[in-house]
mmCIF file of C-alpha atoms in Angstrom:
data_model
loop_
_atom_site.group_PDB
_atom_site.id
_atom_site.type_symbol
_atom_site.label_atom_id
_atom_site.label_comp_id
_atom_site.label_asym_id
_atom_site.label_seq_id
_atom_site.Cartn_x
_atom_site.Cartn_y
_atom_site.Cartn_z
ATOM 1 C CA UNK A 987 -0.011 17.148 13.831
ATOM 2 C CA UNK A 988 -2.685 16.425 10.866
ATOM 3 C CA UNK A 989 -0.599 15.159 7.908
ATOM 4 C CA UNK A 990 -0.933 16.777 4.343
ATOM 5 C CA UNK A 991 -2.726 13.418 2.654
ATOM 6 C CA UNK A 992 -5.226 13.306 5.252
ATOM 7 C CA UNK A 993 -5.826 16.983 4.769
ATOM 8 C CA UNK A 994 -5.938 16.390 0.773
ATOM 9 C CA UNK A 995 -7.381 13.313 1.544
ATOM 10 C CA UNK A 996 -10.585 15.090 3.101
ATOM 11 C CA UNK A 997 -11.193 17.634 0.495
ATOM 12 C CA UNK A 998 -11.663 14.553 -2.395
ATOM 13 C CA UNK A 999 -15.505 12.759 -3.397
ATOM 14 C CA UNK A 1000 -15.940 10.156 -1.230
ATOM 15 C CA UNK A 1001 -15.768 7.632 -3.955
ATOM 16 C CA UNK A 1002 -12.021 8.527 -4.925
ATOM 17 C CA UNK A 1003 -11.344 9.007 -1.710
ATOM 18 C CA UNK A 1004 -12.492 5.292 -0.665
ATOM 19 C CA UNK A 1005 -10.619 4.446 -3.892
ATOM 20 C CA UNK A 1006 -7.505 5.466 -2.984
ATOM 21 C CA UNK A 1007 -7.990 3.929 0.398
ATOM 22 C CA UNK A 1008 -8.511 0.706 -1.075
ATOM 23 C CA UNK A 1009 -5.775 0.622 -3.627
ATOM 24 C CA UNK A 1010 -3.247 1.877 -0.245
ATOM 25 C CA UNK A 1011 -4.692 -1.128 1.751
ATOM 26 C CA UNK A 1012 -4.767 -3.263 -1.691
ATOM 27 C CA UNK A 1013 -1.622 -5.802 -0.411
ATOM 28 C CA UNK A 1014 -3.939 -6.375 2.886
ATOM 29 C CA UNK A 1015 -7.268 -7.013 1.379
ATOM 30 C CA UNK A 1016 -5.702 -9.855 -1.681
ATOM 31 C CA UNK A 1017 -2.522 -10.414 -0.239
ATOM 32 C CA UNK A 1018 0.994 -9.841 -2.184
ATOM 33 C CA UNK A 1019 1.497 -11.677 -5.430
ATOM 34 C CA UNK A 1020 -2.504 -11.108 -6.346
ATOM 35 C CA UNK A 1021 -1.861 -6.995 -5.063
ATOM 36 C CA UNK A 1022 1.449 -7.216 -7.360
ATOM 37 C CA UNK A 1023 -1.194 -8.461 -10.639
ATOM 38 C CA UNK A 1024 -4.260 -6.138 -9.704
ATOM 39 C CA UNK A 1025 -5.490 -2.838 -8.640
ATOM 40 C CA UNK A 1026 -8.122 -1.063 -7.377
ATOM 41 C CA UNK A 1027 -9.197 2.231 -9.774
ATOM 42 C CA UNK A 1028 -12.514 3.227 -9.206
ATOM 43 C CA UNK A 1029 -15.410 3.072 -6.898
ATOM 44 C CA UNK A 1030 -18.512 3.684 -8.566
ATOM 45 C CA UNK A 1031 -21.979 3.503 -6.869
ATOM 46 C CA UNK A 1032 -20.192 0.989 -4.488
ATOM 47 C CA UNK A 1033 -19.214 -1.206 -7.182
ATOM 48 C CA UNK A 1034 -15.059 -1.479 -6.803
ATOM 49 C CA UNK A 1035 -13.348 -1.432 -10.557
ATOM 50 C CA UNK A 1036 -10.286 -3.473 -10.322
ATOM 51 C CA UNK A 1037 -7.727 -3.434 -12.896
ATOM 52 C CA UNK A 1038 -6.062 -6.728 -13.492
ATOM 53 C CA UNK A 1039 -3.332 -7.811 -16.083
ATOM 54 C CA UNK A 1040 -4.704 -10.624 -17.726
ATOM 55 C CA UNK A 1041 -8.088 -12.139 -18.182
ATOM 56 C CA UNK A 1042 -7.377 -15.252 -16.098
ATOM 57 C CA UNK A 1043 -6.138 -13.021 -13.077
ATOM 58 C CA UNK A 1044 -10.173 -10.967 -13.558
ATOM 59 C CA UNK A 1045 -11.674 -14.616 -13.376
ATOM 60 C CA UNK A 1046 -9.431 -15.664 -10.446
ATOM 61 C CA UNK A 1047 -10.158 -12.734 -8.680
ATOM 62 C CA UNK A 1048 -13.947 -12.573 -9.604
ATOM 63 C CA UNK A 1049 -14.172 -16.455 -7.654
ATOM 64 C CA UNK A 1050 -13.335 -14.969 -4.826
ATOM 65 C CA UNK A 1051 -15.618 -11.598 -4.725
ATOM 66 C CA UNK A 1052 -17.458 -12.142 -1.980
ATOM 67 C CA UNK A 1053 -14.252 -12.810 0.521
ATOM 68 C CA UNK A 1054 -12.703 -9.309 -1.034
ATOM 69 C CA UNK A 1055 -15.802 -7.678 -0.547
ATOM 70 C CA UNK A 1056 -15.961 -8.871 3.039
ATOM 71 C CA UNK A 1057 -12.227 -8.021 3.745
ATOM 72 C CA UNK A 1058 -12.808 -4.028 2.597
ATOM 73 C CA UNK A 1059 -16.129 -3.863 4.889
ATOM 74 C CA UNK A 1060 -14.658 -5.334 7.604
ATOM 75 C CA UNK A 1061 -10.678 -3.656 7.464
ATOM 76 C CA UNK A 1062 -11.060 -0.530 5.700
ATOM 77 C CA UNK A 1063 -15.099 0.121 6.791
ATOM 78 C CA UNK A 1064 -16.093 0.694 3.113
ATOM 79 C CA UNK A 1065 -19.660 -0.187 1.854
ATOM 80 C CA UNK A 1066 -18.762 -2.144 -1.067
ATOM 81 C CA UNK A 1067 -21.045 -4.841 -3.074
ATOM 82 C CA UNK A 1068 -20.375 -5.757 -6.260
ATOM 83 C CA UNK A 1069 -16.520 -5.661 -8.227
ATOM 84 C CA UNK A 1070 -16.233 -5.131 -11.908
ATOM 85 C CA UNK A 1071 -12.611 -6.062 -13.727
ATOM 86 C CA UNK A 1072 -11.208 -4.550 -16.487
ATOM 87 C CA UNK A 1073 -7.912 -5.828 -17.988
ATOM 88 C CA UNK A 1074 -5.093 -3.585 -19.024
ATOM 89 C CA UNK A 1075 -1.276 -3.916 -19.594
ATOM 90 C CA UNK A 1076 0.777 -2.835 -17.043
ATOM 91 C CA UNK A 1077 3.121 -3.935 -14.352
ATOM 92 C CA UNK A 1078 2.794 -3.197 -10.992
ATOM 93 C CA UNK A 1079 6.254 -1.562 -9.729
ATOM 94 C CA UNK A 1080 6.202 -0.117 -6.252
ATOM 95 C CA UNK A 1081 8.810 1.846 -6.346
ATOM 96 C CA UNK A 1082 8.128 3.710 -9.742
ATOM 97 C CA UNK A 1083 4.288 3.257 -9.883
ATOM 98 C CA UNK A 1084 3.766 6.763 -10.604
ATOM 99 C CA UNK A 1085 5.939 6.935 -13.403
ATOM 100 C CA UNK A 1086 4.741 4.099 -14.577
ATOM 101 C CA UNK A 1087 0.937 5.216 -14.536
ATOM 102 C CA UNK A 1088 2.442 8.602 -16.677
ATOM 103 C CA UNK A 1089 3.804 6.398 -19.296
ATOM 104 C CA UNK A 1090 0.302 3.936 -19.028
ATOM 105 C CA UNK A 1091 -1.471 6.716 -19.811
ATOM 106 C CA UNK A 1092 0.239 8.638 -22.528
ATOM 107 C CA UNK A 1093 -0.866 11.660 -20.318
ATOM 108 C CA UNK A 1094 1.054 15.571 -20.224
ATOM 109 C CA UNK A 1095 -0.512 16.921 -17.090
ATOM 110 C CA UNK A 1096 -0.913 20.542 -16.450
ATOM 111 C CA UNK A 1097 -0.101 21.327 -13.232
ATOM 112 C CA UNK A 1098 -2.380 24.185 -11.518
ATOM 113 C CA UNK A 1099 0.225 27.113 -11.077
ATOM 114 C CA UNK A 1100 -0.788 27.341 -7.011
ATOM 115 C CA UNK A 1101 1.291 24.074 -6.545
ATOM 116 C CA UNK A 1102 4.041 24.614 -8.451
ATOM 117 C CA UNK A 1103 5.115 27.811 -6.440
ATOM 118 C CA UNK A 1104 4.906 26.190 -3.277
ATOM 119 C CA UNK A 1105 7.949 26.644 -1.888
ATOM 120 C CA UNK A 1106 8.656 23.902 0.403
ATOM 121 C CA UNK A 1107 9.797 20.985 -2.200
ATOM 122 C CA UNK A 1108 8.751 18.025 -0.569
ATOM 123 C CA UNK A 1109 5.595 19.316 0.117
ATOM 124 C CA UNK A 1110 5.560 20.429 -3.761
ATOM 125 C CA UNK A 1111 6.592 17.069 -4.821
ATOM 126 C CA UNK A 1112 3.876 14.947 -2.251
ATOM 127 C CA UNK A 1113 0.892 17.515 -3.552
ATOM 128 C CA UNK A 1114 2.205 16.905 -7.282
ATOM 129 C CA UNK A 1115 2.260 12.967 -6.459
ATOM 130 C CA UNK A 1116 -1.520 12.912 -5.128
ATOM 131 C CA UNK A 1117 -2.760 15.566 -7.864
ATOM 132 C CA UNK A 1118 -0.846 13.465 -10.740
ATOM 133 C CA UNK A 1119 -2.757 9.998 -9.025
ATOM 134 C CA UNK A 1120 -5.802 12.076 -8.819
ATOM 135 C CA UNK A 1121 -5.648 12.719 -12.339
ATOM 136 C CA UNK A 1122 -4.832 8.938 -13.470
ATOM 137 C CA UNK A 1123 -7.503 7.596 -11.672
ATOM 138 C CA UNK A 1124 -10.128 9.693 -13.132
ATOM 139 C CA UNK A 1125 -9.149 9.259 -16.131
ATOM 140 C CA UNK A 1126 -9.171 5.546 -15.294
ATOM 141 C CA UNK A 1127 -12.562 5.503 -13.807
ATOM 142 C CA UNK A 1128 -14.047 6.985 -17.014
ATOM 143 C CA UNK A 1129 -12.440 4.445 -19.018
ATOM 144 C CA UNK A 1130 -14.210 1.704 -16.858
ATOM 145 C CA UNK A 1131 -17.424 3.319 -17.290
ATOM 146 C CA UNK A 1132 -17.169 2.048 -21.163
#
């Protein structure tokens, strides 16, 4: 059986969908306390936009470029060169990190009427999940593009 994120997954640009596949596989490419500090939000013309929390953690994570870049080709097959950081305020919680990218973001998202009558709610509730994340990071990825 095909799940419903690889399905969703398909239909996306293959920059936000590479995106998304890096920021799922972020813990495995920088490891834990650097995945807990930093996150991926936008692939643009294979240049990876990682958001970090502080300056110090951009510089940090900018020395070792090259070995990130290498660990996405090689793990996740994604032609990536080059990674640009951008520092914002926000803590990484796993278990409420789509709540917490609501509140980062200030945002009131309008829901497309087509997924709010689904009737099945945790299909509902995974489709509202990836559109809401959808939304985020495009937002996101403009902001980078400052």
């Amino acid at each position: 059986m095909i799940k419903l994120e690889n399905i969703i997954l398909n239909q996306l640009p293959k920059n936000l969908k590479e995106c998304l596949i890096t920021e799922k596989n972020w813990e495995e490419i920088v490891g834990l306390k650097l995945s807990q500090i930093s996150r991926p939000i936008g692939l643009n013309n294979r240049t990876l936009i990682i958001s970090t929390n502080h300056p110090t953690i951009s510089r940090e994570l900018s020395l070792y470029s090259n070995i990130i870049i290498d660990r996405i080709k090689k793990k996740l097959d994604i032609n990536v060169e080059k990674l640009k950081f951008k520092t914002s305020d926000y803590k990484v919680d796993k278990k409420s990190n789509t709540e917490d990218k609501d509140k980062e973001t200030h945002l009131k998202i309008d829901y497309p009427n087509y997924i709010l009558e689904i009737e099945n709610k945790d299909i509902r509730e995974k489709i509202l999940n990836i559109y809401k994340t959808l939304k985020i990071r495009k937002i996101k990825c403009n902001e980078g593009d400052e």
